[in-house]
Short mmCIF file of C-alpha atoms and ligand atoms in Angstrom, two decimals:
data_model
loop_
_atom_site.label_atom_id
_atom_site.label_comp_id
_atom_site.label_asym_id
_atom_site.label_seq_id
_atom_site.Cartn_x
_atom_site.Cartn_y
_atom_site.Cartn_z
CA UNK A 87 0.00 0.00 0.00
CA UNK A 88 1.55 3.34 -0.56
CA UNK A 89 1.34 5.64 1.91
CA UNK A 90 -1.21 8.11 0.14
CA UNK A 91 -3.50 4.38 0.63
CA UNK A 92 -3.33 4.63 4.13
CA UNK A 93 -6.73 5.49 6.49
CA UNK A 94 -6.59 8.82 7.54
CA UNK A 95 -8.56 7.73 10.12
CA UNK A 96 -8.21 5.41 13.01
CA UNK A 97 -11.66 3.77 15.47
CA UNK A 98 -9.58 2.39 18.29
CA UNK A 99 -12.50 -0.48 19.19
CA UNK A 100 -15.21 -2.07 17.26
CA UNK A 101 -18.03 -1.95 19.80
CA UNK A 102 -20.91 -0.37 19.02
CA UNK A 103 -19.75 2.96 19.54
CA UNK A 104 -16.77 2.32 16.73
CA UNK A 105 -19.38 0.30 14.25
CA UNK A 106 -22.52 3.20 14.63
CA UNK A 107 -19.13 5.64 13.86
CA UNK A 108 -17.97 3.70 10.65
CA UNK A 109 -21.14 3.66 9.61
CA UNK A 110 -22.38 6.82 9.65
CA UNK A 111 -18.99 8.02 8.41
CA UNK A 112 -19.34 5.64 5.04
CA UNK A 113 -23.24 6.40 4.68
CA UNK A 114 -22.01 10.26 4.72
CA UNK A 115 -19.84 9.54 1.42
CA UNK A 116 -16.42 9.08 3.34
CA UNK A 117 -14.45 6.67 1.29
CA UNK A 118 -14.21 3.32 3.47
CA UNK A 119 -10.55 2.72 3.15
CA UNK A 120 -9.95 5.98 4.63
CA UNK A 121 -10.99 4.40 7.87
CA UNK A 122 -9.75 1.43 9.82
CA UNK A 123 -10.99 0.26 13.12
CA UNK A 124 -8.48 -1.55 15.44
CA UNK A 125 -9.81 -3.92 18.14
CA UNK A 126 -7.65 -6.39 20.95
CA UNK A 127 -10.52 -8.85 20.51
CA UNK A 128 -11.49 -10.98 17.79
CA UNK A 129 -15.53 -10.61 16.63
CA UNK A 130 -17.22 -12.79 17.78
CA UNK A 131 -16.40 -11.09 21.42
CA UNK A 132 -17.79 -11.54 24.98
CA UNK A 133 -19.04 -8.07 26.53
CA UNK A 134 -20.31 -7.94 29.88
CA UNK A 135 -23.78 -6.66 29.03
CA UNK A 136 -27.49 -6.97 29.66
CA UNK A 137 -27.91 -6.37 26.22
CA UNK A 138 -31.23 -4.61 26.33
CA UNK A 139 -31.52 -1.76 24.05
CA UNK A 140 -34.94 0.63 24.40
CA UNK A 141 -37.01 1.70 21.74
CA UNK A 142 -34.63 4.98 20.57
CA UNK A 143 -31.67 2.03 20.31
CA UNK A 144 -33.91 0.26 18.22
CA UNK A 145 -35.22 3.32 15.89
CA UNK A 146 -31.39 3.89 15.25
CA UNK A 147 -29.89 0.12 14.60
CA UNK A 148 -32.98 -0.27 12.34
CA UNK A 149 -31.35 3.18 10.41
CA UNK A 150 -27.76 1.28 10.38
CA UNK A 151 -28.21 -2.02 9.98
CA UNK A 152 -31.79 -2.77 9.91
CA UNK A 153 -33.37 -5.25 12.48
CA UNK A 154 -30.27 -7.64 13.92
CA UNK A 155 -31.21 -11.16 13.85
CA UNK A 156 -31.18 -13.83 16.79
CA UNK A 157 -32.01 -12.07 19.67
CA UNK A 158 -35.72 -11.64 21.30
CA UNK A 159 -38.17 -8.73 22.06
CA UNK A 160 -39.90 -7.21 25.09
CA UNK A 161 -43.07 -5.01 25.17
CA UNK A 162 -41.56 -2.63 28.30
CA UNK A 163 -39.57 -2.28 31.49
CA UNK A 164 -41.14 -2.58 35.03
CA UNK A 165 -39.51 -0.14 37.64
CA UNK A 166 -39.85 -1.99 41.17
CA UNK A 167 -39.13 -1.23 44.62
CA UNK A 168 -40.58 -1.56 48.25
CA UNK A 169 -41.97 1.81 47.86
CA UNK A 170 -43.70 0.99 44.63
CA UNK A 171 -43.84 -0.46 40.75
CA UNK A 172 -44.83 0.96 37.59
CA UNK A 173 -44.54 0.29 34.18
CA UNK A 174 -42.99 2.01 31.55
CA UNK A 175 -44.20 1.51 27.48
CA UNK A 176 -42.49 3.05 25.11
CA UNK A 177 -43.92 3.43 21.60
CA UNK A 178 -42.43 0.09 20.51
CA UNK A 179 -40.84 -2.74 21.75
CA UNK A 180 -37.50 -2.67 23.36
CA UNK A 181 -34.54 -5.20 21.59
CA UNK A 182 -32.45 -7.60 24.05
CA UNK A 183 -29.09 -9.29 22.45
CA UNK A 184 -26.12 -11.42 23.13
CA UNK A 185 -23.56 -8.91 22.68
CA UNK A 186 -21.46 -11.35 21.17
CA UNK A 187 -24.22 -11.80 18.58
CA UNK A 188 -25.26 -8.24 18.10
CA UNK A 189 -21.46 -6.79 18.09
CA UNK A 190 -20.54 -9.42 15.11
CA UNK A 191 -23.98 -8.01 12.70
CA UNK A 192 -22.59 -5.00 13.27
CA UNK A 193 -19.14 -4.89 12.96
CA UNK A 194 -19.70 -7.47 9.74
CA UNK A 195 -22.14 -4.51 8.12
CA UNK A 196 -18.56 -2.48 8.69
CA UNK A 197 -16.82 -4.90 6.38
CA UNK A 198 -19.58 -5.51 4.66
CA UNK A 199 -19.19 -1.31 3.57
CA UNK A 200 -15.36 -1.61 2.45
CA UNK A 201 -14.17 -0.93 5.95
CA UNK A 202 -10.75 -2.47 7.01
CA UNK A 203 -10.96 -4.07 10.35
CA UNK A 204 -8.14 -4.70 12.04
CA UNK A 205 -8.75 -7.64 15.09
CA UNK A 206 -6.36 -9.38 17.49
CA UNK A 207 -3.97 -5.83 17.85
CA UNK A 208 -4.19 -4.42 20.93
CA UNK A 209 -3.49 -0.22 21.57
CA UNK A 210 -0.56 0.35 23.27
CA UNK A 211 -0.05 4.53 23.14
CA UNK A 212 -1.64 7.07 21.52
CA UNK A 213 0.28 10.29 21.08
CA UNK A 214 0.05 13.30 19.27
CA UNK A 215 2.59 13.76 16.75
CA UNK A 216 3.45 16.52 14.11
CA UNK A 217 -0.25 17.29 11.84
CA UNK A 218 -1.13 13.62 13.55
CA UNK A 219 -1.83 11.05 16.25
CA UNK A 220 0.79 7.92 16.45
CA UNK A 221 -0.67 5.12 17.53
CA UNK A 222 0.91 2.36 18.72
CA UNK A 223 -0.48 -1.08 18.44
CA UNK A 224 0.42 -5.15 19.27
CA UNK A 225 -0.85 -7.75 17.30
CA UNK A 226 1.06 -10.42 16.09
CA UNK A 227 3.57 -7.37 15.82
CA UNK A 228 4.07 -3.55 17.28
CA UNK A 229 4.01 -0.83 14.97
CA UNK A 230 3.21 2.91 15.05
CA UNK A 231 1.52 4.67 12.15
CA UNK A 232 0.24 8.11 12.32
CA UNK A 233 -3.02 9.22 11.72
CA UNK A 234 -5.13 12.43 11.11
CA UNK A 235 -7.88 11.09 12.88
CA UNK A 236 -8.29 8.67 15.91
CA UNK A 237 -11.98 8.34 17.32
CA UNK A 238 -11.76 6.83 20.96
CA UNK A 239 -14.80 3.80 21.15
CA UNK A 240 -12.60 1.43 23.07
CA UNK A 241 -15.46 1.50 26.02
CA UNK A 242 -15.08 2.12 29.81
CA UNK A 243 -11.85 0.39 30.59
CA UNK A 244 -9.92 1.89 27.11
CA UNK A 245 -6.92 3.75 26.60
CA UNK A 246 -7.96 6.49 24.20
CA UNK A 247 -9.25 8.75 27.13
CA UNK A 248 -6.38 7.71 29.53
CA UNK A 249 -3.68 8.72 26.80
CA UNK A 250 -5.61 11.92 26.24
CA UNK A 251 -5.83 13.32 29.39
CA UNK A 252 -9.77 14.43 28.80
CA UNK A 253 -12.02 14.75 31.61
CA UNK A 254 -14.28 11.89 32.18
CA UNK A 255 -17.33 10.74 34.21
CA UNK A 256 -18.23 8.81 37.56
CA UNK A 257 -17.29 5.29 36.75
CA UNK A 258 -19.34 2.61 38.68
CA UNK A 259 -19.18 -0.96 39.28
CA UNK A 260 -21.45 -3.68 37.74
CA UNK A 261 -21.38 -7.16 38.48
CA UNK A 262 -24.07 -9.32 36.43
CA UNK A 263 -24.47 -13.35 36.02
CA UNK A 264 -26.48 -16.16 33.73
CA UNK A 265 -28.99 -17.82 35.75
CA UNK A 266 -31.64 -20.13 35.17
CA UNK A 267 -35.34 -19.51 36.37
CA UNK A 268 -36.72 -22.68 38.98
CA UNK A 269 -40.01 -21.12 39.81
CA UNK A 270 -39.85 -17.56 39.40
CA UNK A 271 -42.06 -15.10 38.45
CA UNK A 272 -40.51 -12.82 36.22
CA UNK A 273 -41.53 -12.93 32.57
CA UNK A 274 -39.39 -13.11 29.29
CA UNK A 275 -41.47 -10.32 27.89
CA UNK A 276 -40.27 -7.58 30.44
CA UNK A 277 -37.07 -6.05 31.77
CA UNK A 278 -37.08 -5.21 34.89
CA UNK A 279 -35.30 -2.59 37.36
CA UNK A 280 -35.11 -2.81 40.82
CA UNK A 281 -34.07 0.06 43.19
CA UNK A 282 -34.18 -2.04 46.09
CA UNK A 283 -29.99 -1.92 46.64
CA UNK A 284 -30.60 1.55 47.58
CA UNK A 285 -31.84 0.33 50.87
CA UNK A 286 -28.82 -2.17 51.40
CA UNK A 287 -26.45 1.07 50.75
CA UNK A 288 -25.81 0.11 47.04
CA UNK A 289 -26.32 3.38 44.97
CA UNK A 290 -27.63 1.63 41.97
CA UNK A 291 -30.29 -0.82 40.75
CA UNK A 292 -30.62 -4.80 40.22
CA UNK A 293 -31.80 -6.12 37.04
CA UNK A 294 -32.83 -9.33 35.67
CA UNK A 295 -33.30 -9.66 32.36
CA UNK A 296 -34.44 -12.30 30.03
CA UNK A 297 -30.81 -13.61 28.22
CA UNK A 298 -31.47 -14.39 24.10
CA UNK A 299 -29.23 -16.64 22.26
CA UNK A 300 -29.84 -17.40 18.79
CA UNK A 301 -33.15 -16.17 18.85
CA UNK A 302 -34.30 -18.20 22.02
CA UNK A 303 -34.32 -17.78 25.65
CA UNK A 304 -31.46 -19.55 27.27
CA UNK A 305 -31.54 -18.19 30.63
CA UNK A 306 -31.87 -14.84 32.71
CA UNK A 307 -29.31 -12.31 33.51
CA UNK A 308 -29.09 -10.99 36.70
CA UNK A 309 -27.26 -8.17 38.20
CA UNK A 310 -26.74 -4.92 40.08
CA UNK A 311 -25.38 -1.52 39.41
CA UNK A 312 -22.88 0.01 42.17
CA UNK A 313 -23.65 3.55 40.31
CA UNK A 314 -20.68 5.45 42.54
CA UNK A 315 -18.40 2.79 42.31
CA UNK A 316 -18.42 2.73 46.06
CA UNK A 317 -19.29 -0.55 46.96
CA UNK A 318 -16.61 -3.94 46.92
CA UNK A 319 -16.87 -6.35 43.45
CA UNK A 320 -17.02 -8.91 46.51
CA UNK A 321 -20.05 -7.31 48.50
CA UNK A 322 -21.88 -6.68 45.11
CA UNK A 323 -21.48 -10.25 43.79
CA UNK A 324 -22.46 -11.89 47.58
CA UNK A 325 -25.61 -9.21 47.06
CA UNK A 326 -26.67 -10.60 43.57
CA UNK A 327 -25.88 -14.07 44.51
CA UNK A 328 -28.54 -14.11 47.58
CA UNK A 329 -30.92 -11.68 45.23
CA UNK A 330 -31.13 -13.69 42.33
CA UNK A 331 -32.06 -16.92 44.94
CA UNK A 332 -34.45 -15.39 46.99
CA UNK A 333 -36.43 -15.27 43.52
CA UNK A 334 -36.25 -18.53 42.49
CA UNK A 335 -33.16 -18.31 40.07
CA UNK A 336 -30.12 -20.58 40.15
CA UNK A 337 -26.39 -19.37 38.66
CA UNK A 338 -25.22 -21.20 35.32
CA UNK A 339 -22.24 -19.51 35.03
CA UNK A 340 -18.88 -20.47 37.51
CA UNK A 341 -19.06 -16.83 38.40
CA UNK A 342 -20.85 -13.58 39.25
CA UNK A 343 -18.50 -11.34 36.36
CA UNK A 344 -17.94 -7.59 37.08
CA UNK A 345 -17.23 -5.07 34.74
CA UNK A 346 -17.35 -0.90 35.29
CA UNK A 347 -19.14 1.69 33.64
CA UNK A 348 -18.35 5.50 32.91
CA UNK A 349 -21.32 7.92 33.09
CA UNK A 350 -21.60 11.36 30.90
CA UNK A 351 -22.08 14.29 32.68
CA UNK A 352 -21.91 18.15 30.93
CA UNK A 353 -18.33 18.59 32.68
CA UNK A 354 -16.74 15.28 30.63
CA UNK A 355 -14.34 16.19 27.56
CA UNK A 356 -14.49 14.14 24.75
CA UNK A 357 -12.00 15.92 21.79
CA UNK A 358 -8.85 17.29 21.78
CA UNK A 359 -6.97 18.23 18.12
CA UNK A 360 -7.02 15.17 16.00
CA UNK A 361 -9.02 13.52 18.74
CA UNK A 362 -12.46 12.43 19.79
CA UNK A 363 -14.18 9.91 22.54
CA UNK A 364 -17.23 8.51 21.29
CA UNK A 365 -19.61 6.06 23.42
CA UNK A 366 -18.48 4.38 27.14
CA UNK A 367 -15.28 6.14 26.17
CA UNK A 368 -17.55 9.64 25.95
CA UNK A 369 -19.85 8.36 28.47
CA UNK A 370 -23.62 6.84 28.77
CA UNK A 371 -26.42 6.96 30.90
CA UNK A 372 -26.11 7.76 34.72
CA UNK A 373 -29.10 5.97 35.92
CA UNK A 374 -29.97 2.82 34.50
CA UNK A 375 -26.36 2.32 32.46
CA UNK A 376 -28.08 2.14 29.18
CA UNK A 377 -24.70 2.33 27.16
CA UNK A 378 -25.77 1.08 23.73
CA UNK A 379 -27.96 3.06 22.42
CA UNK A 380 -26.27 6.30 23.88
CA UNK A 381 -23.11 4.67 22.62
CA UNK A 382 -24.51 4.87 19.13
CA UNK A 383 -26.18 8.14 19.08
CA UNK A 384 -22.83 9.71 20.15
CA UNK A 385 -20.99 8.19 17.60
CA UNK A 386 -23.44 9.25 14.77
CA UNK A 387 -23.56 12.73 16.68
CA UNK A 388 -19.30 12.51 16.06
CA UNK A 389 -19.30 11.35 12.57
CA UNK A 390 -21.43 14.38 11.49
CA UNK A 391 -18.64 16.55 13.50
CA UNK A 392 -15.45 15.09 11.89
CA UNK A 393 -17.01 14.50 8.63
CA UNK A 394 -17.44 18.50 8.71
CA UNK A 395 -13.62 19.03 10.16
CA UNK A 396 -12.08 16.53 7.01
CA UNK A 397 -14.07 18.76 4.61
CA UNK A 398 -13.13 22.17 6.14
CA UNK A 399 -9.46 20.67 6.11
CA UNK A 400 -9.47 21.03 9.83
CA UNK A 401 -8.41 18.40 12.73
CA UNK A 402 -10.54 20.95 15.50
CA UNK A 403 -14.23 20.81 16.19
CA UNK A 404 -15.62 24.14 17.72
CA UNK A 405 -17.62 23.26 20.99
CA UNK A 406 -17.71 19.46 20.02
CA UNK A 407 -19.16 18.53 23.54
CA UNK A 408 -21.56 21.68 23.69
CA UNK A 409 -22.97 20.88 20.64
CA UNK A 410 -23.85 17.07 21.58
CA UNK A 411 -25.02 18.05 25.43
CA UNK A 412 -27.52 20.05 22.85
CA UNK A 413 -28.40 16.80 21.02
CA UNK A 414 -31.61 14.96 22.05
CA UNK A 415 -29.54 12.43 23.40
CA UNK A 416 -27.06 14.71 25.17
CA UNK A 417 -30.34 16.08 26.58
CA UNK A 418 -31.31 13.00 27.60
CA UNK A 419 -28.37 11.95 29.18
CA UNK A 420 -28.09 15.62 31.07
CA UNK A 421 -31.27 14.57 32.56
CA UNK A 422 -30.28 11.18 33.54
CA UNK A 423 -27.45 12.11 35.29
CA UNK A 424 -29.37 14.87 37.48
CA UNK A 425 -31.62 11.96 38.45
CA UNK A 426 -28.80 9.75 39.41
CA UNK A 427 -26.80 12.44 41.27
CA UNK A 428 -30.36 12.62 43.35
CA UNK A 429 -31.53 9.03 43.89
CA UNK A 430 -27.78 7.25 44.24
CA UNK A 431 -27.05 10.45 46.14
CA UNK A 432 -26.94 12.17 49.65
CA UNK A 433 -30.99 11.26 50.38
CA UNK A 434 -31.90 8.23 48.12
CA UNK A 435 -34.17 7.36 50.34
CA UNK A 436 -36.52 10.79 49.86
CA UNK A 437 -35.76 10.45 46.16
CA UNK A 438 -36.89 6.61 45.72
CA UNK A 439 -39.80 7.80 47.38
CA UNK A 440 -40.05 10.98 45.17
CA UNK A 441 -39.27 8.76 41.77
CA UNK A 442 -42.23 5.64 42.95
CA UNK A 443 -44.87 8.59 44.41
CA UNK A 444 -45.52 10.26 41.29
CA UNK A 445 -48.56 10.04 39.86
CA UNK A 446 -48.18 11.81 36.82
CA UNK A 447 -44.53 10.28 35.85
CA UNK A 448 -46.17 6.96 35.99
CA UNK A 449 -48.99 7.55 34.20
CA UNK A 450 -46.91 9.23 31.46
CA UNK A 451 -44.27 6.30 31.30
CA UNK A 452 -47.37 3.90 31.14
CA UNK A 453 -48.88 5.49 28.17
CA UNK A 454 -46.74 4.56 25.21
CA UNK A 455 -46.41 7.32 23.47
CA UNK A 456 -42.90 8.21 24.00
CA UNK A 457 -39.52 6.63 23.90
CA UNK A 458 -38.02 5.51 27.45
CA UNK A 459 -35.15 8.51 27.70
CA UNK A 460 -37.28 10.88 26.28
CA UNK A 461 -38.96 12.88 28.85
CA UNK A 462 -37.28 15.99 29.61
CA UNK A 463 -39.60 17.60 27.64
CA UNK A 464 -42.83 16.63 30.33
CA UNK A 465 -40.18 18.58 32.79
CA UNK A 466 -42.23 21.68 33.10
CA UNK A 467 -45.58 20.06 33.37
CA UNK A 468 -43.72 17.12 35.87
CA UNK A 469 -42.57 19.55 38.38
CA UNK A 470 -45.64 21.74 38.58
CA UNK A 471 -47.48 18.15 39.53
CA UNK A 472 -45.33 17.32 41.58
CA UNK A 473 -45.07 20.56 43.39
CA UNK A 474 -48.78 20.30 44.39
CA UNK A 475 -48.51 16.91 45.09
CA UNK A 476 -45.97 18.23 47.49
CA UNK A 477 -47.92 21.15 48.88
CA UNK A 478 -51.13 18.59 49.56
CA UNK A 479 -48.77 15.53 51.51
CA UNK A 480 -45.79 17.46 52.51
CA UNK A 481 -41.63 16.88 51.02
CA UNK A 482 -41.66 13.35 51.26
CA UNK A 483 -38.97 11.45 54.01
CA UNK A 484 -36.00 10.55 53.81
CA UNK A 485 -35.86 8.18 56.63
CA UNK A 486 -35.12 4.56 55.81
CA UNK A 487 -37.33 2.97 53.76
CA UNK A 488 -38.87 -1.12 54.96
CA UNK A 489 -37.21 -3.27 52.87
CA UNK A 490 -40.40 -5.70 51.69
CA UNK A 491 -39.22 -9.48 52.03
CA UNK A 492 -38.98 -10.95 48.15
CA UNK A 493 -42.34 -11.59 46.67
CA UNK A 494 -43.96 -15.10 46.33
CA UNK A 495 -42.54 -17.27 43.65
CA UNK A 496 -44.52 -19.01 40.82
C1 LIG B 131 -22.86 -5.64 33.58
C2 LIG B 131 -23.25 -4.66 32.51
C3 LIG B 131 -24.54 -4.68 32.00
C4 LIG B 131 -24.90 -3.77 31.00
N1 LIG B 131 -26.17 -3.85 30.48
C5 LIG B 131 -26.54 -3.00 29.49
C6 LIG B 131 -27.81 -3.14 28.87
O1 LIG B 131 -28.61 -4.02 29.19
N2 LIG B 131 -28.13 -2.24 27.89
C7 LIG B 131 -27.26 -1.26 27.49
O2 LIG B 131 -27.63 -0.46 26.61
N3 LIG B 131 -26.03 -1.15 28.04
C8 LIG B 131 -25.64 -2.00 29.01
N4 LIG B 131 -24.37 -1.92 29.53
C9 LIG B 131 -23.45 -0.90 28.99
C10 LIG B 131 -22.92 -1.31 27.62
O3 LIG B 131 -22.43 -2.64 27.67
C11 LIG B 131 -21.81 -0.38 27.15
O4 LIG B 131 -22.13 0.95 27.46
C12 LIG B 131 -21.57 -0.48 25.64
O5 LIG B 131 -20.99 -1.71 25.33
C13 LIG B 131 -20.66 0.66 25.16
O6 LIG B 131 -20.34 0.45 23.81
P1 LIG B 131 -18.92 0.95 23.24
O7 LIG B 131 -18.92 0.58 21.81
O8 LIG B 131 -18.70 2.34 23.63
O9 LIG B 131 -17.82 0.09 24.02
P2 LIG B 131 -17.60 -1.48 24.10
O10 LIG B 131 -18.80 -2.22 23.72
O11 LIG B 131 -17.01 -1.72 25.45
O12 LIG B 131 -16.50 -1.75 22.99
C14 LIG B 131 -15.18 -1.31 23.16
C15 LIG B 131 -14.29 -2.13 22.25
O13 LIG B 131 -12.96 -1.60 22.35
C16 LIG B 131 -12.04 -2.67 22.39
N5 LIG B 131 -10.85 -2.19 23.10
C17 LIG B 131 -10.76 -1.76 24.37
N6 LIG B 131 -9.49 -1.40 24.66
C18 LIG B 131 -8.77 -1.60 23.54
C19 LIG B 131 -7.41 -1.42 23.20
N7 LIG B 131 -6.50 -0.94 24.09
N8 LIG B 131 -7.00 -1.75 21.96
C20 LIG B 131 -7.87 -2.23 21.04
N9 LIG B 131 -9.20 -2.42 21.31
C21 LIG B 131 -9.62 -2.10 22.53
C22 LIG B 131 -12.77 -3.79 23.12
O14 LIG B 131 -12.24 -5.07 22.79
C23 LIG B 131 -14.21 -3.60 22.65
O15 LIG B 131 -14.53 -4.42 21.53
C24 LIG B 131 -23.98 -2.82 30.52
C25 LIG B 131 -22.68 -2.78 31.05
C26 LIG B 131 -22.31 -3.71 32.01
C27 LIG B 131 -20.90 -3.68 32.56
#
């Protein structure tokens, strides 16, 4: 290849972040050998992952790829605690995945666009170098080439935002296992959300989710969110463990896995010349972790950017993170993380209570006619509710809430 040949630009991590990029980059008439993306792993990859993906996830993989195959459907999410439950319908059903399933479709649609992709080589450095970035990588052998463009979408744990120095989020601590249902009660058709950790100290929320290989249900996943990262891997696995059997469920897996998260929040950087973080390397969603489709929406939100900077001849973007904190999705993750800085916060007690006692927030996320992530715009008419709510029964408490004993199983 000569060196004229060579891809400008560099996707350190083939995720969905560094796929939804490519992508979007090709379908905006970027030539695809001016891109390669680099990943340690080879497709298809494990993830740690509940792999649920709500109906805005769906709307955009549908625009990219159209509908993935093998993995199932659900018709909403139930939020649950011992203050309360309600049910939350979106305008369409939510998507659930094997990430090693759903990562291959997509990363194959990559190649399938002209796209060099680059597996097995991990990145070692990333550096900026004279009208580039050198990046350093180790497959079967090290070597440095120099790019224009790098685009950070090697996830939570990745290097691109470590070697850049940006400002990033709260990173939390996950732990999640496969389990198999003896007689429980939850059904395939529904992902649920439980808030009860909050009253064992955890800031976060437990799921269990029904686990899709191949198109059929093969077991449940199970797991809770530490969203500080203040709680042991130890203490959150023992918690899960005794959870998930108090239901009725009964680990598959040798182990409880753990894996963190890092949240977006309107102070996290995400470019630098030559330079951008897109998805878990940006951030995602404070409150439930919802990475994928935020993941995605950032990267499309990126490609538009650096498609714009290559045409202007340019390797800065002007106000690249005020311009996606404007995005509906920016937005929507804004909101998220006020929410989580108030329930896995200083009085998560008053705020469970807060998020379970409103009347008009439930009846809104039971109605269907938006997408779950979508709300800020019901803000105005949610607080003035709520503030008469508050003036007829008072601010609720914050004292300890009664943790309810696990319900009946089937
Ligand atoms: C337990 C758990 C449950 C979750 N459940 C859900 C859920 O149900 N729904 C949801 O929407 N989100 C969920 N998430 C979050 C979601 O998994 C992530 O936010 C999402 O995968 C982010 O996508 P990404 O493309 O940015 O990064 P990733 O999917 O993490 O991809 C990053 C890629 O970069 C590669 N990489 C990393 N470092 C290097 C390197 N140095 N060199 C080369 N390659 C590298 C990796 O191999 C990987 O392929 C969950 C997370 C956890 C931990």
């Amino acid at each position: 290849m000569t060196s004229e040949a060579k891809p400008r630009i560099a996707i350190l991590g083939g995720g969905p972040a560094g796929s939804a990029f490519a992508l979007s980059m090709v379908s905006r008439g970027v030539d695809p050998k001016d891109l390669v993306v680099i990943d340690k792993a080879r497709f298809p990859r494990k993830k740690l992952c509940g792999g649920g993906v709500t109906f805005r996830g769906t709307e955009l993989l549908r625009e990219l790829v159209g509908k993935p195959v093998g993995g199932g459907e659900t018709k909403g999410l139930e939020f649950l605690s011992s203050v309360g439950r309600f049910e939350v319908r979106e305008k369409g059903p939510q998507w659930i995945h094997d990430r090693a399933e759903l990562d291959h479709q997509l990363i194959e649609a990559v190649r399938a666009r002209g796209v060099a992709i680059r597996e097995g080589e991990t990145v070692t450095a990333i550096e900026p170098a004279h009208d580039a970035i050198a990046v350093t990588t180790k497959g079967t052998k090290e070597r440095i080439e120099r790019f224009a463009w790098v685009i950070g979408a090697d996830g939570a744990n990745g290097l691109s935002r470590r070697a850049s120095g940006l400002r990033g989020g709260i990173v939390g601590r996950l732990v999640e296992g496969v389990f198999e249902a003896k007689d429980a009660r939850e059904q395939a058709d529904t992902l649920y959300f439980d808030f009860d950790p909050i009253c064992d100290r955890i800031p976060g929320y437990a799921w269990i989710f029904p686990y899709f290989v191949g198109g059929s249900l093969v077991g449940w996943k199970i797991g809770v969110m530490d969203g500080r990262g203040v709680v042991p891997g130890e203490t959150l696995r023992a918690w899960t463990q005794r959870y998930a059997e108090e239901r009725g469920y009964r680990l598959t897996e040798d182990k409880i896995a753990g894996f963190p998260e890092r949240y977006w929040d309107w102070r996290t950087r995400g470019h630098r010349e030559g330079l951008v973080l897109i998805g878990e390397a940006y951030g995602i969603d404070a409150l439930l972790g919802e990475g994928i489709a935020p993941a995605m929406y950032s990267a499309v939100y990126a490609a538009e950017r650096v498609k714009e900077a290559l045409d202007r001849g340019v390797r800065t973007i002007g106000a690249y993170e005020r311009g996606f904190a404007m995005s509906a999705e920016g937005r929507n993750l804004w909101f998220q993380a006020r929410l989580a800085d108030r329930i896995y916060g200083r009085h998560p007690e008053r705020w469970l209570r807060v998020l379970f006692g409103m009347e008009h927030l439930k009846r809104l996320a039971g109605a269907g006619n938006d997408a779950y992530g979508r709300l800020l715009g019901h803000m105005p008419a949610l607080v003035a509710r709520y503030a008469l709510q508050v003036v007829r029964e008072g601010i609720p408490s914050a004292a300890p809430v009664e943790r309810l004993p696990a319900p009946p199983r089937a």
